[in-house]
Amino acid sequence: MSTEAKKPKKMTLSIPPEELMACGHLACQGCGATMAMRYMLKALGQRTALCIPACCWAVIDGPYPYSSLDCPIYHCAFETAASTATGVKAGLDMVGDTETTVVAWAGDGGTFDIGLQALSGAAERNEDIIYVCYDNEAYMNTGIQRSSATPYGAWTTTTPVKHFKNRPKKDLVGIMAAHRIPYIATASVSHPEDLVKKMKKAKAISGTRFFHIYAPCPTGWKSRPEDTVKLARMAVQNAYFPLFEIEDGEKYTINLKLKDKKPVDDYIRIQGRFRHLKPEQIAAVQAEVDARWARLLKLAA
Amino acid sequence: MRQKKAKKIVFKSAEEMPLMICSVGDQTHNRTGAWRNIRPEIDLGKCIQCGICWKFCPEPSIDIVDEWPVIDYDYCKGCGICAEECPSKCIVMVEERK
Amino acid sequence: MDDDVGGGVGDAFDEGREPRPLEGPGVADLAAGFPVVAFIRIDDKPIYDKSRIYEPHHVVVVDPTLVEAIDITDGLKPGGTIIINSDRRPEDFPFHGKFKVRTVNATEIAVRNKLGTMAAPIVNTAITGAVVKVLGLTKLESLAAAIREGISIKPEDNVQAAREAYERA
Amino acid sequence: MKKVMMGNHALSFGAKLARSRVIAAYPITPQTQVVELLSEMCADGSLDAKFIKVESEHSAMAACIGASVAGARTFTATSAQGLALMHEMLHWAAGGRHPVVMGNINRSMAPGWSIWADQNDSLSERDTGWMQYYCASNQEVVDTVIQAFKVSEALMIPAMVILDAFALSHTYEVVDVPDQELVDRYLPPFKPAIKLTPDDPRAFGGLTGSEHYMELRYKLQKDMEKAPALIEETGREFAKAFGRHLGLLDAYRCDDAEFVFITSGTAGYTARAAVDDLRAAGVRAGNLRIKVFRPFPFAQVREALRNVKKAAVVDRNCSYGAHGIFYQEVKSAVYGEAGAPPILGYVAGLGGRDITVDSFKEVAAHAMSKERADEEIVWIGVKK
C-alpha cells in the first residue's frame, strides 16, 4: 500500500474536522455513546460545559486526574444531570459567561428513570440548557440491567430470557413534547451529519432543548462491535428509531422520510439480546413499530 | 487534529493534588491499542478518500494526513467499524500477532 | 453576645424609649381549625428565655369561640388582663372580676374595613390596636407605622381597623 | 439599621447582604419565609441573584453545586425531610469542595409528621463534611450567614447555618442589620482559584481510584481542622467591623462556674435564664453554648471545662442506640484528660417539646445528685 500510487484529491469531510475528544478513553470497542459525544462536540465547539451523571460516560472520560474531552465537565450525581446543568448555567451567567453552551449528558437510566424528575423540572422552567440522552437501552455501566428505555423483548441481566421485558419502551420524547419546550430532536450515531446539523440548530435556540440519541452498545446488546453503525442505521430505516424534530412541543418534522420502510426482522436477528424471540414475538415488535410510525406520520402531517 | 501523547500523572503527596477533584491532563497516556485483537489495514490503492472511516471511528484513532486516512495503532481498539462501513472495501481486519 | 437581643423594637415601635425586645414563638399548626398559640415577651433587658409562656401576665383571645373550647385563663397571673375579640360585654364572661377583662369587636371592625370576609375575617391588625391601647404598649402612630411597614396588602385599611379598635378599647 | 424580623428573614437578609448570586431552593415548612423573601428580593432587584425554583431539595443542592463550581456565591435553605432528601448532594458539595452556604431550620424528622424543633435532621448530616453553626438569636443568624461565607470560601467547605423551628424561625426579634458597605469590606467577592470554565477545561469529580480518594478526603479533614482558628479569627474581625463577636463557643458565667450546662441552639439561651436563677440560689452555675458543631471545637471545649466540677449536656436530639449527639462529642473532647469532670447526658425537647428554665433546673438537680453518669441517657420531660 502506497500513497505515491495515487495522487491525493482534496477530501471533503461531511462533519466538522475539529476534535474535542482525545484518544485513550475507556469506551468499549464499537461504543455508540462515544461516537455520539464526538459528534455533539464537533457541533457545539469548545465553549461547551458538560454535566455528566453516573452513566457509561462517567467512566469513558477517564479516571481522576484525567479527562478525554477538551471541555469542562462536572461529573454529577445520577439523578442530577438536569438540575446540575441548571445550576452551572445560572452560575456561569452570574459570573458573566453567557456564551458557553451548557449540556446535560446522560444515559437512558439517568434520563428515563432516576433523572426524570429533575429533567421534567428543568424543562417546565425552560432552563437554558441542552439535555442529551444517549440511549443504549439499559443500565450498561452497571452491567446491563433493564431500564424503562429497554425495549420489549430484550434480554438484560435483570430481565432474563425466561422473563424478558414484556413492556414497551417509555415514550420519553412524547413526555418531553408535553412540556412544550422549544426544541426536541432524535438523532442517531449512524447519521452524524443530521446529528451535527440539528445540534447546531439547537445551539442557536434558547430554552430547554432535548436530544434523544440512539447509541448502540455491542457489550449490552450482544452484537458485533463492527455492527454499531449498521444497527443504528437499520433502526432508523425500519422506523424502530426514526429521526425527527419537535418544535414548541407541536411542530413535528420527520428528518428522514422512509419511502421504503424496512422490516425489523434483520435488525432483531443480529442482536444477541433478542435471540430468544419467537417469530410471533418479532411480529409483535413489528406491530408496535408500525403503530408508532403511523402515529408519528400523523403528528408530522 | 493530532493528539498529544501525554504521560501518566503521578501525585507523590496530597499536597501536590489540587484542592478540588479535577483533571489535570488527558487520557492519551492510556495506549488503548493494547486492547486490539484484530487490526484494520487500509489499502490506499483502493481508497476513495471518502472520509467515512474517519467519520465513524469512535476513538477517534483515524487521522487525515495529507488527505489520506492514517490509523494510529497506539489507540485503535480494533472494533472494525471502519472496515464494515468502508464503501470501497479497502480496509481489511487482520488478526493481531501478540 | 449580651447585646444581641437587646436592640430596639424596630423603627416603628421605637419612639425613642428604652428598647424592648419582642418575641413570639409561634406554635402554628398546619391546618385550619386548630387553636394557635403565640407568645410575646416584652422587657427593657435582654431576654434569653426562648421557651413558651406558661404563666402570662396578659392573654389576648383572637377567636372568641376558644373561650368555650379551652380554659383561656390557665396560668394567667392574678389580676392579669384578658382582651377578647367579642361583641359581648366584659361582665358577660365568668372570669370577669377575677381578671381584668376588656372586649373589642375586632371581627366587625375588620369586616367593615374589608379585611377578609364574614366567614373568614382577618382580625390581627384590629385586635393589635386594642392590645396596644389596653396594655399601654406604644402610641397609635407607632403601631400605624409598623403596620404600613409590615403589611403590603391594604395597609391603610389595616391601619384604620387598628385605629378603630384602639379608640374603642 | 435595627429591624424587627423573624429568624427566617434573618437568613434571607444574611444571604442578601452576602450578595449571593445564585439561590436554588424548594419550599418546606418551617423554612418557607426564607425563600419567599429572597424571591421577592430577586424580583424587585434589591438582590442581583438568580433564583431557581427547583422541583425538589435534591435538585436545589445539585443546582447550588453547579452554580458554585461555575464560580457563583450560592445560597439555599431547607429543613428536616428536605435536608434528608439532599443527603447525597451534601456529600457531593463537601467532597467536591463547593462552599455553598445553607440555612437549615431544625425540624424533627417524620414519622409522625412533625414541623417542630429538634436537631436530628442536621445532626444526621454530621459526617457529610459540612460545617455546622447552631444559632440562638436572629442577630446571630444574620451575622453567621455572612461569616459562614467568608470561612467557607477560604477553606472551600460548605456550611449550614442552623436555627430552631418556630423558637427562632418564626420568632420576631430585634436585629441590627449590618451595613452593606461594611459587609462588602468584610466579605469580598467569591473568586475561586479553580472553577468550571471552557477557558481552563477540567473534569470535576471523575472516577477516583483508591490510590487517590483517601488523599482527597485527607485534604478535606486537614482543611476542616483549620476552621476553628479561622472561625475565631473571622469572628474577631467581625467584632471589629460590627461590634458583635462570633465564635465557636458562647460561655455564659462560666469563669468561676463549678457546674455548667452544655447546650446548643435556642435552648442555649434559655439555659442562661436558668443559670441566673441557680446563681441566685447559690449554685455556681454556667452555660457553655456550643455554636459550631462541625468542626467540633474539641480543644476549646476541653479548655472551657478545665476548672469545672461537673457538666450536663442537654441534647435536643438522640442517636438511637447511643447517646445524645453533643454528649458523645463533649465526652470525647475530655477523654483521657486528667481531672476531667464527670459529664452527664440529657435528652430533652424532641419533636418541639418545650425546653424551659424548669427543664434546666431539673437537669441541674439530677446532675448534682449524681457522682458520675450512671445512665446512657437521662430523659427530661418524657412521660415514661
PDB file of N, CA and C in Angstrom, chain A residues 191-258:
ATOM      1  N   HIS A 191     -26.106   8.636  11.610  1.00  0.00           N
ATOM      2  CA  HIS A 191     -26.352   9.814  10.780  1.00  0.00           C
ATOM      3  C   HIS A 191     -25.704  11.044  11.414  1.00  0.00           C
ATOM      4  N   PRO A 192     -24.347  11.052  11.442  1.00  0.00           N
ATOM      5  CA  PRO A 192     -23.678  12.155  12.134  1.00  0.00           C
ATOM      6  C   PRO A 192     -23.951  13.520  11.517  1.00  0.00           C
ATOM      7  N   GLU A 193     -24.130  13.578  10.215  1.00  0.00           N
ATOM      8  CA  GLU A 193     -24.380  14.874   9.576  1.00  0.00           C
ATOM      9  C   GLU A 193     -25.694  15.466  10.092  1.00  0.00           C
ATOM     10  N   ASP A 194     -26.698  14.596  10.171  1.00  0.00           N
ATOM     11  CA  ASP A 194     -28.012  15.015  10.675  1.00  0.00           C
ATOM     12  C   ASP A 194     -27.894  15.451  12.142  1.00  0.00           C
ATOM     13  N   LEU A 195     -27.120  14.675  12.919  1.00  0.00           N
ATOM     14  CA  LEU A 195     -26.936  14.984  14.343  1.00  0.00           C
ATOM     15  C   LEU A 195     -26.266  16.350  14.505  1.00  0.00           C
ATOM     16  N   VAL A 196     -25.188  16.555  13.742  1.00  0.00           N
ATOM     17  CA  VAL A 196     -24.445  17.814  13.845  1.00  0.00           C
ATOM     18  C   VAL A 196     -25.327  18.999  13.432  1.00  0.00           C
ATOM     19  N   LYS A 197     -26.074  18.797  12.361  1.00  0.00           N
ATOM     20  CA  LYS A 197     -26.930  19.878  11.864  1.00  0.00           C
ATOM     21  C   LYS A 197     -27.974  20.278  12.903  1.00  0.00           C
ATOM     22  N   LYS A 198     -28.606  19.274  13.504  1.00  0.00           N
ATOM     23  CA  LYS A 198     -29.656  19.575  14.483  1.00  0.00           C
ATOM     24  C   LYS A 198     -29.058  20.142  15.775  1.00  0.00           C
ATOM     25  N   MET A 199     -27.869  19.662  16.118  1.00  0.00           N
ATOM     26  CA  MET A 199     -27.230  20.173  17.328  1.00  0.00           C
ATOM     27  C   MET A 199     -26.865  21.647  17.149  1.00  0.00           C
ATOM     28  N   LYS A 200     -26.403  21.988  15.941  1.00  0.00           N
ATOM     29  CA  LYS A 200     -26.072  23.401  15.664  1.00  0.00           C
ATOM     30  C   LYS A 200     -27.334  24.259  15.707  1.00  0.00           C
ATOM     31  N   LYS A 201     -28.396  23.689  15.171  1.00  0.00           N
ATOM     32  CA  LYS A 201     -29.678  24.409  15.200  1.00  0.00           C
ATOM     33  C   LYS A 201     -30.105  24.646  16.656  1.00  0.00           C
ATOM     34  N   ALA A 202     -29.963  23.594  17.462  1.00  0.00           N
ATOM     35  CA  ALA A 202     -30.360  23.698  18.871  1.00  0.00           C
ATOM     36  C   ALA A 202     -29.521  24.726  19.604  1.00  0.00           C
ATOM     37  N   LYS A 203     -28.236  24.790  19.265  1.00  0.00           N
ATOM     38  CA  LYS A 203     -27.330  25.721  19.942  1.00  0.00           C
ATOM     39  C   LYS A 203     -27.819  27.159  19.793  1.00  0.00           C
ATOM     40  N   ALA A 204     -28.442  27.450  18.662  1.00  0.00           N
ATOM     41  CA  ALA A 204     -28.889  28.820  18.396  1.00  0.00           C
ATOM     42  C   ALA A 204     -30.237  29.134  19.046  1.00  0.00           C
ATOM     43  N   ILE A 205     -30.875  28.111  19.613  1.00  0.00           N
ATOM     44  CA  ILE A 205     -32.184  28.324  20.267  1.00  0.00           C
ATOM     45  C   ILE A 205     -31.935  28.497  21.758  1.00  0.00           C
ATOM     46  N   SER A 206     -32.720  29.318  22.427  1.00  0.00           N
ATOM     47  CA  SER A 206     -32.568  29.357  23.881  1.00  0.00           C
ATOM     48  C   SER A 206     -33.758  28.663  24.538  1.00  0.00           C
ATOM     49  N   GLY A 207     -33.570  28.251  25.764  1.00  0.00           N
ATOM     50  CA  GLY A 207     -34.573  27.451  26.454  1.00  0.00           C
ATOM     51  C   GLY A 207     -34.115  26.011  26.514  1.00  0.00           C
ATOM     52  N   THR A 208     -34.990  25.143  26.987  1.00  0.00           N
ATOM     53  CA  THR A 208     -34.602  23.733  27.132  1.00  0.00           C
ATOM     54  C   THR A 208     -34.696  23.029  25.785  1.00  0.00           C
ATOM     55  N   ARG A 209     -33.598  22.414  25.400  1.00  0.00           N
ATOM     56  CA  ARG A 209     -33.557  21.630  24.169  1.00  0.00           C
ATOM     57  C   ARG A 209     -33.215  20.196  24.555  1.00  0.00           C
ATOM     58  N   PHE A 210     -33.944  19.264  23.970  1.00  0.00           N
ATOM     59  CA  PHE A 210     -33.777  17.863  24.364  1.00  0.00           C
ATOM     60  C   PHE A 210     -33.394  17.016  23.161  1.00  0.00           C
ATOM     61  N   PHE A 211     -32.338  16.227  23.310  1.00  0.00           N
ATOM     62  CA  PHE A 211     -31.917  15.289  22.266  1.00  0.00           C
ATOM     63  C   PHE A 211     -32.007  13.867  22.777  1.00  0.00           C
ATOM     64  N   HIS A 212     -32.579  13.037  21.934  1.00  0.00           N
ATOM     65  CA  HIS A 212     -32.604  11.602  22.223  1.00  0.00           C
ATOM     66  C   HIS A 212     -31.743  10.941  21.150  1.00  0.00           C
ATOM     67  N   ILE A 213     -30.555  10.488  21.556  1.00  0.00           N
ATOM     68  CA  ILE A 213     -29.614   9.943  20.572  1.00  0.00           C
ATOM     69  C   ILE A 213     -29.512   8.430  20.719  1.00  0.00           C
ATOM     70  N   TYR A 214     -29.703   7.756  19.617  1.00  0.00           N
ATOM     71  CA  TYR A 214     -29.638   6.300  19.622  1.00  0.00           C
ATOM     72  C   TYR A 214     -28.171   5.872  19.559  1.00  0.00           C
ATOM     73  N   ALA A 215     -27.743   5.102  20.566  1.00  0.00           N
ATOM     74  CA  ALA A 215     -26.331   4.769  20.699  1.00  0.00           C
ATOM     75  C   ALA A 215     -26.167   3.282  20.990  1.00  0.00           C
ATOM     76  N   PRO A 216     -26.069   2.451  19.943  1.00  0.00           N
ATOM     77  CA  PRO A 216     -25.946   1.004  20.162  1.00  0.00           C
ATOM     78  C   PRO A 216     -24.757   0.644  21.059  1.00  0.00           C
ATOM     79  N   CYS A 217     -24.949  -0.444  21.790  1.00  0.00           N
ATOM     80  CA  CYS A 217     -23.950  -0.882  22.760  1.00  0.00           C
ATOM     81  C   CYS A 217     -23.638  -2.349  22.487  1.00  0.00           C
ATOM     82  N   PRO A 218     -22.519  -2.635  21.814  1.00  0.00           N
ATOM     83  CA  PRO A 218     -22.207  -4.034  21.480  1.00  0.00           C
ATOM     84  C   PRO A 218     -22.137  -4.916  22.728  1.00  0.00           C
ATOM     85  N   THR A 219     -21.620  -4.367  23.817  1.00  0.00           N
ATOM     86  CA  THR A 219     -21.468  -5.154  25.043  1.00  0.00           C
ATOM     87  C   THR A 219     -22.824  -5.589  25.585  1.00  0.00           C
ATOM     88  N   GLY A 220     -23.759  -4.669  25.607  1.00  0.00           N
ATOM     89  CA  GLY A 220     -25.052  -4.954  26.221  1.00  0.00           C
ATOM     90  C   GLY A 220     -26.055  -5.561  25.264  1.00  0.00           C
ATOM     91  N   TRP A 221     -25.865  -5.301  23.973  1.00  0.00           N
ATOM     92  CA  TRP A 221     -26.840  -5.819  23.011  1.00  0.00           C
ATOM     93  C   TRP A 221     -26.393  -7.175  22.464  1.00  0.00           C
ATOM     94  N   LYS A 222     -25.221  -7.570  22.895  1.00  0.00           N
ATOM     95  CA  LYS A 222     -24.633  -8.817  22.393  1.00  0.00           C
ATOM     96  C   LYS A 222     -24.586  -8.781  20.855  1.00  0.00           C
ATOM     97  N   SER A 223     -24.052  -7.665  20.361  1.00  0.00           N
ATOM     98  CA  SER A 223     -23.879  -7.510  18.913  1.00  0.00           C
ATOM     99  C   SER A 223     -22.391  -7.379  18.619  1.00  0.00           C
ATOM    100  N   ARG A 224     -22.019  -7.465  17.354  1.00  0.00           N
ATOM    101  CA  ARG A 224     -20.603  -7.340  16.991  1.00  0.00           C
ATOM    102  C   ARG A 224     -20.212  -5.864  17.041  1.00  0.00           C
ATOM    103  N   PRO A 225     -19.030  -5.539  17.551  1.00  0.00           N
ATOM    104  CA  PRO A 225     -18.631  -4.133  17.633  1.00  0.00           C
ATOM    105  C   PRO A 225     -18.698  -3.435  16.272  1.00  0.00           C
ATOM    106  N   GLU A 226     -18.343  -4.152  15.218  1.00  0.00           N
ATOM    107  CA  GLU A 226     -18.325  -3.506  13.893  1.00  0.00           C
ATOM    108  C   GLU A 226     -19.734  -3.191  13.379  1.00  0.00           C
ATOM    109  N   ASP A 227     -20.758  -3.755  14.050  1.00  0.00           N
ATOM    110  CA  ASP A 227     -22.129  -3.535  13.585  1.00  0.00           C
ATOM    111  C   ASP A 227     -22.800  -2.313  14.217  1.00  0.00           C
ATOM    112  N   THR A 228     -22.095  -1.561  15.028  1.00  0.00           N
ATOM    113  CA  THR A 228     -22.710  -0.445  15.741  1.00  0.00           C
ATOM    114  C   THR A 228     -23.392   0.545  14.801  1.00  0.00           C
ATOM    115  N   VAL A 229     -22.667   0.978  13.789  1.00  0.00           N
ATOM    116  CA  VAL A 229     -23.238   1.963  12.864  1.00  0.00           C
ATOM    117  C   VAL A 229     -24.357   1.305  12.044  1.00  0.00           C
ATOM    118  N   LYS A 230     -24.113   0.066  11.661  1.00  0.00           N
ATOM    119  CA  LYS A 230     -25.100  -0.665  10.867  1.00  0.00           C
ATOM    120  C   LYS A 230     -26.421  -0.806  11.638  1.00  0.00           C
ATOM    121  N   LEU A 231     -26.317  -1.204  12.904  1.00  0.00           N
ATOM    122  CA  LEU A 231     -27.525  -1.364  13.721  1.00  0.00           C
ATOM    123  C   LEU A 231     -28.268  -0.041  13.874  1.00  0.00           C
ATOM    124  N   ALA A 232     -27.514   1.011  14.130  1.00  0.00           N
ATOM    125  CA  ALA A 232     -28.145   2.318  14.303  1.00  0.00           C
ATOM    126  C   ALA A 232     -28.845   2.731  13.009  1.00  0.00           C
ATOM    127  N   ARG A 233     -28.204   2.452  11.891  1.00  0.00           N
ATOM    128  CA  ARG A 233     -28.787   2.817  10.586  1.00  0.00           C
ATOM    129  C   ARG A 233     -30.053   2.000  10.328  1.00  0.00           C
ATOM    130  N   MET A 234     -29.983   0.699  10.654  1.00  0.00           N
ATOM    131  CA  MET A 234     -31.159  -0.160  10.451  1.00  0.00           C
ATOM    132  C   MET A 234     -32.336   0.351  11.287  1.00  0.00           C
ATOM    133  N   ALA A 235     -32.041   0.769  12.523  1.00  0.00           N
ATOM    134  CA  ALA A 235     -33.110   1.231  13.408  1.00  0.00           C
ATOM    135  C   ALA A 235     -33.770   2.492  12.858  1.00  0.00           C
ATOM    136  N   VAL A 236     -32.972   3.294  12.183  1.00  0.00           N
ATOM    137  CA  VAL A 236     -33.554   4.491  11.555  1.00  0.00           C
ATOM    138  C   VAL A 236     -34.408   4.076  10.359  1.00  0.00           C
ATOM    139  N   GLN A 237     -33.856   3.152   9.564  1.00  0.00           N
ATOM    140  CA  GLN A 237     -34.521   2.806   8.307  1.00  0.00           C
ATOM    141  C   GLN A 237     -35.761   1.928   8.491  1.00  0.00           C
ATOM    142  N   ASN A 238     -35.832   1.221   9.607  1.00  0.00           N
ATOM    143  CA  ASN A 238     -37.034   0.411   9.813  1.00  0.00           C
ATOM    144  C   ASN A 238     -38.013   1.087  10.780  1.00  0.00           C
ATOM    145  N   ALA A 239     -37.715   2.347  11.107  1.00  0.00           N
ATOM    146  CA  ALA A 239     -38.593   3.161  11.968  1.00  0.00           C
ATOM    147  C   ALA A 239     -38.610   2.688  13.416  1.00  0.00           C
ATOM    148  N   TYR A 240     -37.653   1.829  13.756  1.00  0.00           N
ATOM    149  CA  TYR A 240     -37.507   1.452  15.163  1.00  0.00           C
ATOM    150  C   TYR A 240     -37.096   2.694  15.942  1.00  0.00           C
ATOM    151  N   PHE A 241     -36.249   3.512  15.328  1.00  0.00           N
ATOM    152  CA  PHE A 241     -35.821   4.769  15.942  1.00  0.00           C
ATOM    153  C   PHE A 241     -35.788   5.848  14.860  1.00  0.00           C
ATOM    154  N   PRO A 242     -36.936   6.394  14.500  1.00  0.00           N
ATOM    155  CA  PRO A 242     -36.983   7.377  13.410  1.00  0.00           C
ATOM    156  C   PRO A 242     -36.333   8.711  13.801  1.00  0.00           C
ATOM    157  N   LEU A 243     -35.867   9.438  12.816  1.00  0.00           N
ATOM    158  CA  LEU A 243     -35.227  10.726  13.059  1.00  0.00           C
ATOM    159  C   LEU A 243     -36.225  11.852  12.826  1.00  0.00           C
ATOM    160  N   PHE A 244     -36.484  12.613  13.857  1.00  0.00           N
ATOM    161  CA  PHE A 244     -37.437  13.727  13.710  1.00  0.00           C
ATOM    162  C   PHE A 244     -37.160  14.821  14.737  1.00  0.00           C
ATOM    163  N   GLU A 245     -37.819  15.940  14.528  1.00  0.00           N
ATOM    164  CA  GLU A 245     -37.706  17.089  15.434  1.00  0.00           C
ATOM    165  C   GLU A 245     -39.102  17.496  15.878  1.00  0.00           C
ATOM    166  N   ILE A 246     -39.167  18.111  17.059  1.00  0.00           N
ATOM    167  CA  ILE A 246     -40.434  18.705  17.508  1.00  0.00           C
ATOM    168  C   ILE A 246     -40.123  20.121  17.988  1.00  0.00           C
ATOM    169  N   GLU A 247     -40.762  21.084  17.389  1.00  0.00           N
ATOM    170  CA  GLU A 247     -40.556  22.464  17.827  1.00  0.00           C
ATOM    171  C   GLU A 247     -41.756  22.921  18.644  1.00  0.00           C
ATOM    172  N   ASP A 248     -41.477  23.537  19.784  1.00  0.00           N
ATOM    173  CA  ASP A 248     -42.509  24.055  20.697  1.00  0.00           C
ATOM    174  C   ASP A 248     -43.543  22.996  21.079  1.00  0.00           C
ATOM    175  N   GLY A 249     -43.107  21.757  21.101  1.00  0.00           N
ATOM    176  CA  GLY A 249     -43.997  20.675  21.529  1.00  0.00           C
ATOM    177  C   GLY A 249     -45.063  20.310  20.519  1.00  0.00           C
ATOM    178  N   GLU A 250     -45.053  20.991  19.399  1.00  0.00           N
ATOM    179  CA  GLU A 250     -46.164  20.803  18.464  1.00  0.00           C
ATOM    180  C   GLU A 250     -45.754  20.489  17.034  1.00  0.00           C
ATOM    181  N   LYS A 251     -44.750  21.217  16.561  1.00  0.00           N
ATOM    182  CA  LYS A 251     -44.429  21.107  15.135  1.00  0.00           C
ATOM    183  C   LYS A 251     -43.455  19.947  14.910  1.00  0.00           C
ATOM    184  N   TYR A 252     -44.000  18.840  14.402  1.00  0.00           N
ATOM    185  CA  TYR A 252     -43.192  17.652  14.157  1.00  0.00           C
ATOM    186  C   TYR A 252     -42.633  17.686  12.738  1.00  0.00           C
ATOM    187  N   THR A 253     -41.342  17.394  12.598  1.00  0.00           N
ATOM    188  CA  THR A 253     -40.740  17.286  11.265  1.00  0.00           C
ATOM    189  C   THR A 253     -39.951  15.988  11.213  1.00  0.00           C
ATOM    190  N   ILE A 254     -40.271  15.142  10.258  1.00  0.00           N
ATOM    191  CA  ILE A 254     -39.506  13.901  10.099  1.00  0.00           C
ATOM    192  C   ILE A 254     -38.296  14.215   9.233  1.00  0.00           C
ATOM    193  N   ASN A 255     -37.090  13.971   9.763  1.00  0.00           N
ATOM    194  CA  ASN A 255     -35.872  14.349   9.053  1.00  0.00           C
ATOM    195  C   ASN A 255     -35.502  13.360   7.965  1.00  0.00           C
ATOM    196  N   LEU A 256     -35.842  12.110   8.186  1.00  0.00           N
ATOM    197  CA  LEU A 256     -35.514  11.108   7.178  1.00  0.00           C
ATOM    198  C   LEU A 256     -36.799  10.375   6.812  1.00  0.00           C
ATOM    199  N   LYS A 257     -37.344  10.765   5.675  1.00  0.00           N
ATOM    200  CA  LYS A 257     -38.596  10.131   5.232  1.00  0.00           C
ATOM    201  C   LYS A 257     -38.260   8.693   4.794  1.00  0.00           C
ATOM    202  N   LEU A 258     -39.089   7.768   5.143  1.00  0.00           N
ATOM    203  CA  LEU A 258     -38.822   6.369   4.789  1.00  0.00           C
ATOM    204  C   LEU A 258     -39.746   5.960   3.653  1.00  0.00           C
TER     205      LEU A 258
END
